[in-house]
Coordinates of C-alpha atoms (C1' of nucleotides) in Angstrom, one line a residue:
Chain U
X1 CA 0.0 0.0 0.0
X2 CA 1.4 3.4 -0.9
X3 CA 1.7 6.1 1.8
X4 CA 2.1 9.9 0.5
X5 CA 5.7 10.8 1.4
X6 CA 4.9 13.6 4.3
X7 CA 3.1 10.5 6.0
X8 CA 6.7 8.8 6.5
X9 CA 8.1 10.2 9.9
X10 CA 10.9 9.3 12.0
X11 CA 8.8 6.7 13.6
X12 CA 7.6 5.1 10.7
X13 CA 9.0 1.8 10.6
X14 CA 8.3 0.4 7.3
X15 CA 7.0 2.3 3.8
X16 CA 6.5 1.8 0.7
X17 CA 6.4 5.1 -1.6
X18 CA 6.0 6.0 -4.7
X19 CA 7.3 9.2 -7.0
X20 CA 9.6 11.2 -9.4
X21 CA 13.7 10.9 -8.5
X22 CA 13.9 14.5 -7.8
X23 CA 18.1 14.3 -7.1
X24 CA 20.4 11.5 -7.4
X25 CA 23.8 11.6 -5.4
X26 CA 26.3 9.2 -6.1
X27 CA 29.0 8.9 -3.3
X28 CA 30.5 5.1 -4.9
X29 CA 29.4 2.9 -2.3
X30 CA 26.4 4.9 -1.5
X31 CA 24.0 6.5 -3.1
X32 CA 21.2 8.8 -2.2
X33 CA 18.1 9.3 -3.9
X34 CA 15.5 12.0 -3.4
X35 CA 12.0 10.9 -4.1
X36 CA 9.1 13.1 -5.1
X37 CA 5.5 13.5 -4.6
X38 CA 3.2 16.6 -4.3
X39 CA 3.4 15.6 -0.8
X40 CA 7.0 16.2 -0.2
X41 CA 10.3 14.8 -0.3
X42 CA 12.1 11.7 1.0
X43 CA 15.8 10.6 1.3
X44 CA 16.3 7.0 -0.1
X45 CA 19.8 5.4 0.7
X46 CA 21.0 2.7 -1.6
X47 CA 24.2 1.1 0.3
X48 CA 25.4 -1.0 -2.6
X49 CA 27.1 -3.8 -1.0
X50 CA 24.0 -4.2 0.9
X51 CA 21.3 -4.3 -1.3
X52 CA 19.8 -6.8 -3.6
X53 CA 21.2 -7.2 -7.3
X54 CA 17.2 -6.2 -8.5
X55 CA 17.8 -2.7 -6.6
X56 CA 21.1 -2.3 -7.1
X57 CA 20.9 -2.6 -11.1
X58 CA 17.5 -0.4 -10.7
X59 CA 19.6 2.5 -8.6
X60 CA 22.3 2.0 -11.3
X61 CA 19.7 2.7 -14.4
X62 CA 17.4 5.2 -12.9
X63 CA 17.3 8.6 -14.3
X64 CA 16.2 12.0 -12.8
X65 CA 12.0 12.5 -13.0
X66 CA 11.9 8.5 -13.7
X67 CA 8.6 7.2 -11.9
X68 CA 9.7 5.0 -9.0
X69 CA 8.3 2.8 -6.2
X70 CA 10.1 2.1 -3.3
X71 CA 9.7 0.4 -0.2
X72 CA 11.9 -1.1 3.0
X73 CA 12.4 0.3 6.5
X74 CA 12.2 3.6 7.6
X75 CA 14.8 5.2 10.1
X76 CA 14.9 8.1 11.4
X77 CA 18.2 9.9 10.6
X78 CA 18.8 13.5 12.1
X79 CA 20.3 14.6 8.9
X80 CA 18.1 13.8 6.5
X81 CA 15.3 15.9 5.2
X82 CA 12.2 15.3 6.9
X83 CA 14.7 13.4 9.6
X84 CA 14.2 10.2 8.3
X85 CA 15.3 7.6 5.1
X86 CA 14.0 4.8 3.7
X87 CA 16.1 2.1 3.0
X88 CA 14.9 0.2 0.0
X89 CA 14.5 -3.6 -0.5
X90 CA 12.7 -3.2 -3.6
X91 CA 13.4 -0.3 -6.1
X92 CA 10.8 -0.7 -9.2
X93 CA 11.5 1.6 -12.1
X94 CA 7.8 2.6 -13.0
X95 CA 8.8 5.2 -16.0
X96 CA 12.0 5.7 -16.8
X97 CA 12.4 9.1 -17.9
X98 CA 14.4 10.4 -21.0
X99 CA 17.2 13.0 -20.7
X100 CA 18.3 15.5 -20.9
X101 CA 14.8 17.3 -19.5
X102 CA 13.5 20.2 -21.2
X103 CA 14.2 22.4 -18.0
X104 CA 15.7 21.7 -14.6
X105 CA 13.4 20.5 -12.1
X106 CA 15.6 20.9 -9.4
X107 CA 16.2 24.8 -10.4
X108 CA 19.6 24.8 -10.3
X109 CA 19.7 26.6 -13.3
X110 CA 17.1 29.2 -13.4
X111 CA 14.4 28.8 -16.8
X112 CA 12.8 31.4 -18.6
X113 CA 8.7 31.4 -18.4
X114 CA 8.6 30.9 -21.7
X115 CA 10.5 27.5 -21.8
X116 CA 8.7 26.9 -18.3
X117 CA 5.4 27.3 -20.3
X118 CA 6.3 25.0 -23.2
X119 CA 7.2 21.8 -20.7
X120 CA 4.7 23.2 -17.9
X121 CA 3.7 19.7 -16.8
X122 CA 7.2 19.3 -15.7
X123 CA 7.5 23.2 -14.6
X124 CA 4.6 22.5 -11.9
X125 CA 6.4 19.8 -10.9
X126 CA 8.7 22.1 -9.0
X127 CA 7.2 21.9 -5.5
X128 CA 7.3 26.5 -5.6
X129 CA 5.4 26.1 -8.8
X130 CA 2.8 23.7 -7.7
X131 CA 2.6 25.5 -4.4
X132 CA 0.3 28.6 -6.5
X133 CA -2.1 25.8 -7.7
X134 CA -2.7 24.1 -4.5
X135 CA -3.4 27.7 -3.6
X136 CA -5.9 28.9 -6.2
X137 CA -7.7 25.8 -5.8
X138 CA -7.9 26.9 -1.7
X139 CA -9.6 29.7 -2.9
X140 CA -11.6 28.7 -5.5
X141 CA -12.9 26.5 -2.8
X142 CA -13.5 29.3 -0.3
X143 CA -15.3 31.0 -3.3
X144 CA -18.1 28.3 -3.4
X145 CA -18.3 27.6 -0.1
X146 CA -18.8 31.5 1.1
X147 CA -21.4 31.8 -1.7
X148 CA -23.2 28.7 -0.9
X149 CA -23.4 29.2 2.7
X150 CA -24.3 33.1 2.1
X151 CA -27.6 31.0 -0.5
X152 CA -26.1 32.0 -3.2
X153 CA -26.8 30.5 -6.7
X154 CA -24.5 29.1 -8.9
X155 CA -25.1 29.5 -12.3
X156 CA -23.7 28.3 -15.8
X157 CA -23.8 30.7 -18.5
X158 CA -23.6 30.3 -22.2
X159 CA -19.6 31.3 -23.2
X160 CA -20.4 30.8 -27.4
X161 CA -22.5 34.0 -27.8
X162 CA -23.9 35.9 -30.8
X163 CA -23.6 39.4 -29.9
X164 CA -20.9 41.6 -27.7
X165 CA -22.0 42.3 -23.8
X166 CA -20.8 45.8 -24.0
X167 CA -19.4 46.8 -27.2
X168 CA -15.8 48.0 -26.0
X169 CA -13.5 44.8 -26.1
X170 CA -12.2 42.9 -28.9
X171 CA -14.0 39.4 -29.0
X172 CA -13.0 36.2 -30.7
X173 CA -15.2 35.0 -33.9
X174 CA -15.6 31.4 -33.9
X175 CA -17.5 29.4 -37.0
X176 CA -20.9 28.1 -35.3
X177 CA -22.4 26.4 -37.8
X178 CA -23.8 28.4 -40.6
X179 CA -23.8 31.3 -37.9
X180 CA -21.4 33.8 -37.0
X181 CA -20.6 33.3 -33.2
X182 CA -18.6 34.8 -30.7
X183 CA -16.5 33.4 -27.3
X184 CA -18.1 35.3 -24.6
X185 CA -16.5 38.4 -23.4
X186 CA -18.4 38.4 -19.5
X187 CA -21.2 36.5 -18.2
X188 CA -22.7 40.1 -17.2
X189 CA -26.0 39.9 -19.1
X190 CA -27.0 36.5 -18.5
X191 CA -26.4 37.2 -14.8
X192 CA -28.8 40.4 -15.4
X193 CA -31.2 37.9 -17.0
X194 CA -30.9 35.8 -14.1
X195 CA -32.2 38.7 -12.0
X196 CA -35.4 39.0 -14.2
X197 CA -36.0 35.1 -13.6
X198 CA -36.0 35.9 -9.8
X199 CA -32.6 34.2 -8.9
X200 CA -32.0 37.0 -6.4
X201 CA -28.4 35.9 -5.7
X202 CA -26.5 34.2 -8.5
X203 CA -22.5 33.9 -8.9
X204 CA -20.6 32.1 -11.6
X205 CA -16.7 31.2 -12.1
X206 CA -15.8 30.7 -15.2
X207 CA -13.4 31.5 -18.2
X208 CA -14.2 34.9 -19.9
X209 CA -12.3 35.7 -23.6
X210 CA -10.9 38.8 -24.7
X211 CA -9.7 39.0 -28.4
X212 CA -7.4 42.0 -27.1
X213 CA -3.6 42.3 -28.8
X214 CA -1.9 43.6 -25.4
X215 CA 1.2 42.3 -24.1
X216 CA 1.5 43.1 -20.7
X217 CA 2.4 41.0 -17.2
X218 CA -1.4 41.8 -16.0
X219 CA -3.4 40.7 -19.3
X220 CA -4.6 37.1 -20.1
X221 CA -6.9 36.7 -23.7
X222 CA -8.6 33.5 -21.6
X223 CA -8.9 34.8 -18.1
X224 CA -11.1 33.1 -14.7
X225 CA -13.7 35.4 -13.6
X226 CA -16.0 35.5 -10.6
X227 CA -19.2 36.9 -11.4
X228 CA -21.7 38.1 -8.8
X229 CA -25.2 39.2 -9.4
X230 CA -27.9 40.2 -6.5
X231 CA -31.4 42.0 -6.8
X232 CA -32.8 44.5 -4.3
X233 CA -29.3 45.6 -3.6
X234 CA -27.2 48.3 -4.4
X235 CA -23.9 49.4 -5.1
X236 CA -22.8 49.5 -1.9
X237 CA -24.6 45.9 -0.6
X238 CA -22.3 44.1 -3.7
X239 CA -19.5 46.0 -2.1
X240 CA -19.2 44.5 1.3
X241 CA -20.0 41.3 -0.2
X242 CA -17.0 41.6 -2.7
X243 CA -14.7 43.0 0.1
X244 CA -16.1 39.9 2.7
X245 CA -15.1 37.5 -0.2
X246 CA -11.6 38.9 -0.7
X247 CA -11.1 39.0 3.3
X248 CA -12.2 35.1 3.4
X249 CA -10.3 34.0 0.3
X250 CA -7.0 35.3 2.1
X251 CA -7.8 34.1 5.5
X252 CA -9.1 30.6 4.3
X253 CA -5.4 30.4 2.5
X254 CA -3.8 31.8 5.4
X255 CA -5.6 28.9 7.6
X256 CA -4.6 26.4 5.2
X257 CA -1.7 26.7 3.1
X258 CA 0.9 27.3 5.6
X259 CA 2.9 25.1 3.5
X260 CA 2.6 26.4 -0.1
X261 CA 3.1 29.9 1.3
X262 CA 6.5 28.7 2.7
X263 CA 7.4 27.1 -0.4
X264 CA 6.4 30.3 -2.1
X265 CA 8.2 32.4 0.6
X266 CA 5.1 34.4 1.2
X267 CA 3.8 36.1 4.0
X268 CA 0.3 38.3 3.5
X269 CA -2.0 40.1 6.0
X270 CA -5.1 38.7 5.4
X271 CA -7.1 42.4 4.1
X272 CA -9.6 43.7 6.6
X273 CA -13.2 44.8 5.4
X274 CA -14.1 47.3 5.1
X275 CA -11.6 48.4 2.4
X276 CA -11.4 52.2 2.4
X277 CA -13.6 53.9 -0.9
X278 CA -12.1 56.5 -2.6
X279 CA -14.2 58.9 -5.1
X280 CA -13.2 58.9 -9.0
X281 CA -12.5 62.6 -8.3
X282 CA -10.1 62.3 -4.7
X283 CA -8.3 60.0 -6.8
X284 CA -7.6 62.1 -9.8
X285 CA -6.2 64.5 -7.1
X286 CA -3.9 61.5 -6.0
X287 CA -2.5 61.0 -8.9
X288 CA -2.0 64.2 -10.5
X289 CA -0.2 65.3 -7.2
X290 CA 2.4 62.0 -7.7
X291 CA 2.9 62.1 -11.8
X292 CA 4.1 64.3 -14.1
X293 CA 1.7 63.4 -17.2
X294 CA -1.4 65.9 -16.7
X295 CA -4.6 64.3 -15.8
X296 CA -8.4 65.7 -15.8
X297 CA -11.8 64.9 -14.5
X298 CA -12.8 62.2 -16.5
X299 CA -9.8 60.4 -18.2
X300 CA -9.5 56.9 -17.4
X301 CA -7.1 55.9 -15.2
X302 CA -3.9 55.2 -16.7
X303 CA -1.7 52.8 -15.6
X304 CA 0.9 55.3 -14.0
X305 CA -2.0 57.3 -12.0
X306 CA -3.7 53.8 -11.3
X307 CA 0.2 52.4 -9.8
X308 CA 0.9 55.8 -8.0
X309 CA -3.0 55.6 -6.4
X310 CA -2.6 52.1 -5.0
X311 CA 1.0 53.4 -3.4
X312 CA -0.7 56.2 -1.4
X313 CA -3.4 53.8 -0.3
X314 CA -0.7 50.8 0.4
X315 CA -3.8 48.2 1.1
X316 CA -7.0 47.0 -0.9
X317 CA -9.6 49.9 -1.9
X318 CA -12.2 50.6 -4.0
X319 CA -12.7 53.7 -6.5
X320 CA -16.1 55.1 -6.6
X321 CA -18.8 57.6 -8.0
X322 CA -17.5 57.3 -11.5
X323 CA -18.1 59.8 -14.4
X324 CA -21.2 58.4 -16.0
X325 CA -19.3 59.1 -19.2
X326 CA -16.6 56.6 -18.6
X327 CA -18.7 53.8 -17.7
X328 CA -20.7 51.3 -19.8
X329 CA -24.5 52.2 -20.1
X330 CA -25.6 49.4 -18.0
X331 CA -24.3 51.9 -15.1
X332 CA -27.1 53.6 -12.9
X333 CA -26.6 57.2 -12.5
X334 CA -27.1 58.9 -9.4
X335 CA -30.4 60.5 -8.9
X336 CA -28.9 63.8 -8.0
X337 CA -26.2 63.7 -10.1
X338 CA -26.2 61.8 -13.1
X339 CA -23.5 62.7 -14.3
X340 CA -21.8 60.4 -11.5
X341 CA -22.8 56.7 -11.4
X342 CA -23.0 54.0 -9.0
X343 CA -19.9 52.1 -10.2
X344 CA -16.6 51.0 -8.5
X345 CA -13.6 49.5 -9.4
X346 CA -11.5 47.0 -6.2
X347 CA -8.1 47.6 -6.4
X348 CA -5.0 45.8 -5.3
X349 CA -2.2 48.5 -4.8
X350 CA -0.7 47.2 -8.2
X351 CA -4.0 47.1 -10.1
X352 CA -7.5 46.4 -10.6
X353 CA -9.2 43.4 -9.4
X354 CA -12.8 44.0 -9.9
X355 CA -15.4 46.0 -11.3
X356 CA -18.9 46.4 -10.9
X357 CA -21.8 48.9 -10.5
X358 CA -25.4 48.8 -9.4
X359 CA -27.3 48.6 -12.9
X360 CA -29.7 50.5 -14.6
X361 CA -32.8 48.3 -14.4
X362 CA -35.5 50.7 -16.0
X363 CA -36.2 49.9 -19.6
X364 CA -36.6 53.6 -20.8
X365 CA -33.4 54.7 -19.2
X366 CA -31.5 51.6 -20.3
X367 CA -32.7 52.7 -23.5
X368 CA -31.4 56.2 -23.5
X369 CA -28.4 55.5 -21.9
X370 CA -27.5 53.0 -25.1
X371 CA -28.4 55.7 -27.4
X372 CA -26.1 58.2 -25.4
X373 CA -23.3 55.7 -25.7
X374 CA -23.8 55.9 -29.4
X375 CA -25.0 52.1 -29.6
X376 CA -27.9 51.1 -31.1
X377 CA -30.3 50.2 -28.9
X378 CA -31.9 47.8 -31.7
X379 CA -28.1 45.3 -31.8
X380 CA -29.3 45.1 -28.0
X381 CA -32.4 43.9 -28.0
X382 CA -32.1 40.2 -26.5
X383 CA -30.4 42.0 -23.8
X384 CA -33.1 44.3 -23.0
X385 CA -36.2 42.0 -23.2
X386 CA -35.8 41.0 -19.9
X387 CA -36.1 44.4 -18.6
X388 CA -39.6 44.9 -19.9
X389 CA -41.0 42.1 -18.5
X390 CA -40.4 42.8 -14.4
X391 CA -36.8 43.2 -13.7
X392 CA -36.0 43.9 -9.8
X393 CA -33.2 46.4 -8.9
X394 CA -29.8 44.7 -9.0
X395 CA -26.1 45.3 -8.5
X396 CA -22.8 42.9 -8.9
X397 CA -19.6 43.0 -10.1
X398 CA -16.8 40.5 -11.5
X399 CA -13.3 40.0 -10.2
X400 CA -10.2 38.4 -11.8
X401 CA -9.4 35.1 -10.2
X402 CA -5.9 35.4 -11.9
X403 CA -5.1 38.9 -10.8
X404 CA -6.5 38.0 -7.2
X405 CA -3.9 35.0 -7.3
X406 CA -1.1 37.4 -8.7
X407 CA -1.6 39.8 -5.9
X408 CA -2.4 37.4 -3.1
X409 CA 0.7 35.6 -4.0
X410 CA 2.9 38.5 -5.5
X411 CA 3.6 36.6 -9.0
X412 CA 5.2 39.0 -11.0
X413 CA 3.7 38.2 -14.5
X414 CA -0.3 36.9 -14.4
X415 CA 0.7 33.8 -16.6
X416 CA 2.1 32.3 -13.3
X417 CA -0.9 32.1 -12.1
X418 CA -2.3 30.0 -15.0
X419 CA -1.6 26.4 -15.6
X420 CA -2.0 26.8 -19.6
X421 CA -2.0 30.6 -20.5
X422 CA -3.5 32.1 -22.9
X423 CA -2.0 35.5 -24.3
X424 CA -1.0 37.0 -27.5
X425 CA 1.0 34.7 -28.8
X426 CA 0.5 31.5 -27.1
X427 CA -2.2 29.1 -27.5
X428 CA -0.2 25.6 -27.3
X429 CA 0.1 23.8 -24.8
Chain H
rG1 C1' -3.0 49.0 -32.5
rC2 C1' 1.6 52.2 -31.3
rC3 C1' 6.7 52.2 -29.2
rC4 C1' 11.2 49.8 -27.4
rA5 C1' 14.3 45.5 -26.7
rG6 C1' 16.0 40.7 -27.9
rG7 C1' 17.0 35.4 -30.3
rU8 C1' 24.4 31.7 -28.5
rA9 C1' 24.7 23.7 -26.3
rG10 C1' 18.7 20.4 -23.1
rU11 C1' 18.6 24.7 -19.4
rG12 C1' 20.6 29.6 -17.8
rU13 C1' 24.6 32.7 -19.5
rA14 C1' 29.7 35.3 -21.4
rG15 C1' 30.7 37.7 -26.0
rA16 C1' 30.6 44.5 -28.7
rG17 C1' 34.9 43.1 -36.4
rG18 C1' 40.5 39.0 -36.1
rC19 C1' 42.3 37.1 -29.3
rC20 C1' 36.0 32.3 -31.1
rU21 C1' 37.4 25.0 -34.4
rA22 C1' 32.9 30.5 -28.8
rU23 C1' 33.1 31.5 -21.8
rC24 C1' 31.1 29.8 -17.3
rA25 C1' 27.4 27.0 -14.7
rU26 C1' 24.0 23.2 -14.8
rG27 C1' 23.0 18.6 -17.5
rA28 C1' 24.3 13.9 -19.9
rU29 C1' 28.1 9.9 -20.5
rG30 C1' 32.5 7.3 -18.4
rC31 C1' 36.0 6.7 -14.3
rC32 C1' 37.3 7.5 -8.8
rC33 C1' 34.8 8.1 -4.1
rU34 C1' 30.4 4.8 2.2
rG35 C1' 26.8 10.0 5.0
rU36 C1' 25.7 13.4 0.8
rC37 C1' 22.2 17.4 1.2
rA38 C1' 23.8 23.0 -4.7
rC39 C1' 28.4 16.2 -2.5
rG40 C1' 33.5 16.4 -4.5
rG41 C1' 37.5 15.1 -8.3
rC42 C1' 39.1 13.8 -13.5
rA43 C1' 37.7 13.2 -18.7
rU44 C1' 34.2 13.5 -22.7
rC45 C1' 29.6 15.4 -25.3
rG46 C1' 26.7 19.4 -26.7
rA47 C1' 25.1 26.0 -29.4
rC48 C1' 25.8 31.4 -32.6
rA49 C1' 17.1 31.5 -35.3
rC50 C1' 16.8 31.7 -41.0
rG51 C1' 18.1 34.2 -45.7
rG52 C1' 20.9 38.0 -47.9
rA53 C1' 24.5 42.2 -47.8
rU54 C1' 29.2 44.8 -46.2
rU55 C1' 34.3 43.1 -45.2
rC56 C1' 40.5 40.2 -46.5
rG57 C1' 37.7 38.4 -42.1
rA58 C1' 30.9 38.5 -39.1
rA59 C1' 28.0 35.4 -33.1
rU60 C1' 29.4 40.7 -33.3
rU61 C1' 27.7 45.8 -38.5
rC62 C1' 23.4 46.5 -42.1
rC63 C1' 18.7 44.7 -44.6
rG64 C1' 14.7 41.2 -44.8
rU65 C1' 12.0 36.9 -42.7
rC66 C1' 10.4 34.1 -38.6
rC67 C1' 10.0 33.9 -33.4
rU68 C1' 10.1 36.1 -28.5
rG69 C1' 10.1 39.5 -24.3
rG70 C1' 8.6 44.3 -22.4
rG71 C1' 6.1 49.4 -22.1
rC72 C1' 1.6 52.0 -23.4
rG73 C1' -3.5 52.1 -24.8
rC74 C1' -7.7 49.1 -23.0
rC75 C1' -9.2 46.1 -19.3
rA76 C1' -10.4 41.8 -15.0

RNA sequence: GCCCAGGUAGUGUAGAGGCCUAUCAUGAUGCCCUGUCACGGCAUCGACACGGAUUCGAAUUCCGUCCUGGGCGCCA
């Protein structure tokens, strides 16, 4: 019977293991073997005049990242990692692996992410790699279980669509048929629809596409989002809920993945609701005080002004009370002011995690609000049936799983936290 | 889309017109070695993205092609 590796301890007595030869050290008469699984490591000691011929002709052909299983006594032995070894009496060769490997394993020599990318099975293998997996699927976990507990929903939305969600991105045209189709963009309107079939509380993570030609360490053209939609709430209801979720995500990782984080060398304060909100305009001010470039009332945020806001604040925050003009038309003005709308971005002090607003669920004002946007309202109109036929007031937002892992974990390019990224340029393997 | 930078053994690098049948590390192979933990020692193997131009001479300069990285715009 196999036992995971970080099962063996010093008072094991027998094991039998199985994994990848992560190291081989040759001494002559001795030879140690590190073995491999997503467990942890173990120290396997081949004394050669005192083993059988079967493992001593196995130790002889075994190559690095070969599939082994291994069993015999366990000691424990101060000096070795974990404090004890095995010492084999049967060494089977499961899959002997080829050499030389595309990159080193063991990162003594350092690889590019590029070459990392192209062998990523064998990248992840690294236990620091792996580590920002075991991670993200921590908080995906957390994700569900807050919403499910909070009666959330979860929905499963269409991602080939035939029409754009809000006009601005790039999307990707795939053949559907004798149709023209598209990969969806955000699940933002179904989630609205979801409101006019009396959901109340839906959320959704999934893969989002955007057809855009950037090339930058924050952009992915297949990224993870996590969609939230609620009725009778507002702006600043979807708010707490978004800063609640980021607060559990860290703390559930923080409870744990004590290991990963050491293997990643990270150490985070897990964010405190509520995160401080600053208005569109205070921000401006911000960031015209810290950078040269001149900025006015209603640009967007640039990436310089959006980096030199996030130092001042130092911690997560949101921006709100938006120009209506630089938000999409689904964004409910405020009654006083409609030039101002209830929308808000979440920031991480290095960039944008989420966005979201409460939206405009009046038909007319939808309507006009298209039509002020320069869209037709008639490209839109599966989108607006729903709001003629009883559609409550609603609010929600959608944050980047990948940039939530980047920040959480401090990654400096968004691709590590991706198993198979997909950006300009890559779409193998 | 605009702008910048770059492609040298499996991997990561040195190189800046002749000192390059190309440096170092890691790796692989062989030999020596019984407590390593980035084990050590000796030997061997393995690369200038592609095409053209300049030149007596090109990894190095120029042009083109292909590929890649990054900045910005935009966004999550």
């Amino acid at each position: 019977m196999r036992t995971p590796i970080n099962e063996v301890t010093p008072d094991t007595e027998r094991a039998e293991i199985a994994g990848w030869v992560h190291e081989i050290r040759d001494l002559g008469g001795l030879t140690f073997f590190l073995i491999r699984d997503r467990t942890g490591i173990i120290q396997v000691t081949v004394v050669k005049k005192k083993v059988s011929e079967a493992v001593l002709q196995a130790a002889k052909t075994v190559s690095r990242e070969s599939v082994v299983r291994v069993s015999g006594a366990v000691k424990p032995i101060e000096k070795a990692p974990g404090g004890r070894e095995l010492t084999p009496e049967t060494f089977e060769i499961i899959s002997l692996c080829e050499s030389p490997l595309p990159l080193d394993v063991v990162e003594k020599v350092p690889a590019e992410l590029e070459t990392r990318l192209d062998a990523r099975f064998l990248d992840v293998r690294k236990p620091r790699v792996a580590a920002i997996f075991k991670i993200r699927s921590a908080v995906t976990a957390a994700t569900y279980d807050f919403f499910s507990k909070r009666g959330y929903y979860n929905i499963t939305t269409p991602k080939v669509v035939a029409a754009a969600t809000e006009g601005g991105t790039e999307l990707f045209p795939i053949a559907y048929f004798e149709k023209e189709a598209f990969l969806n963009q955000s699940p933002q309107l179904y989630k609205q629809m979801m409101m006019a079939a009396g959901f109340e509380k839906v959320f959704e993570i999934g893969p989002i596409f955007r057809a855009e030609e950037h090339n930058t360490l924050r952009h992915l053209n297949e990224a993870t989002s996590i969609d939230v939609e609620v009725s009778f709430a507002d702006h600043k209801d979807v708010m707490k809920v978004l800063e609640d979720l980021v607060s559990h995500q860290y703390a559930v990782v923080a409870d744990t993945c004590s290991d990963a984080l050491a293997d990643l060398g990270v150490d985070f304060e897990v964010p405190k609701a509520p995160f401080p909100r600053i208005p569109y305009a205070d921000a401006i001010d911000i960031a015209a005080k810290k950078i040269d470039e001149p900025i006015a009332y209603g640009d967007d945020l640039s990436t310089p002004s959006e980096r030199a806001i996030g130092e001042e604040m130092g911690e997560h925050y949101f921006i709100v009370d938006w120009p209506s003009s630089i938000r999409p038309y689904y964004a409910m003005p405020y009654e006083d002011d409609p030039s101002i709308c209830k929308a808000f971005d979440m920031m991480h002090p290095r960039m944008e995690l989420s966005s979201g607003a409460q939206r405009v669920h009046q038909y007319d004002l939808l309507v006009e609000q298209i039509k002020a946007k320069g869209l037709s309202p008639e490209s839109f109109e599966f989108y607006l049936q729903p709001f003629k036929y009883g559609m409550p007031p609603h609010s929600g937002w959608g944050m980047g799983m990948e940039r939530l892992i980047m920040t959480m974990l401090d990654l400096p390019n968004i691709r590590e936290a991706v198993l198979f990224p997909r950006d300009r340029h890559r779409v193998v393997p």
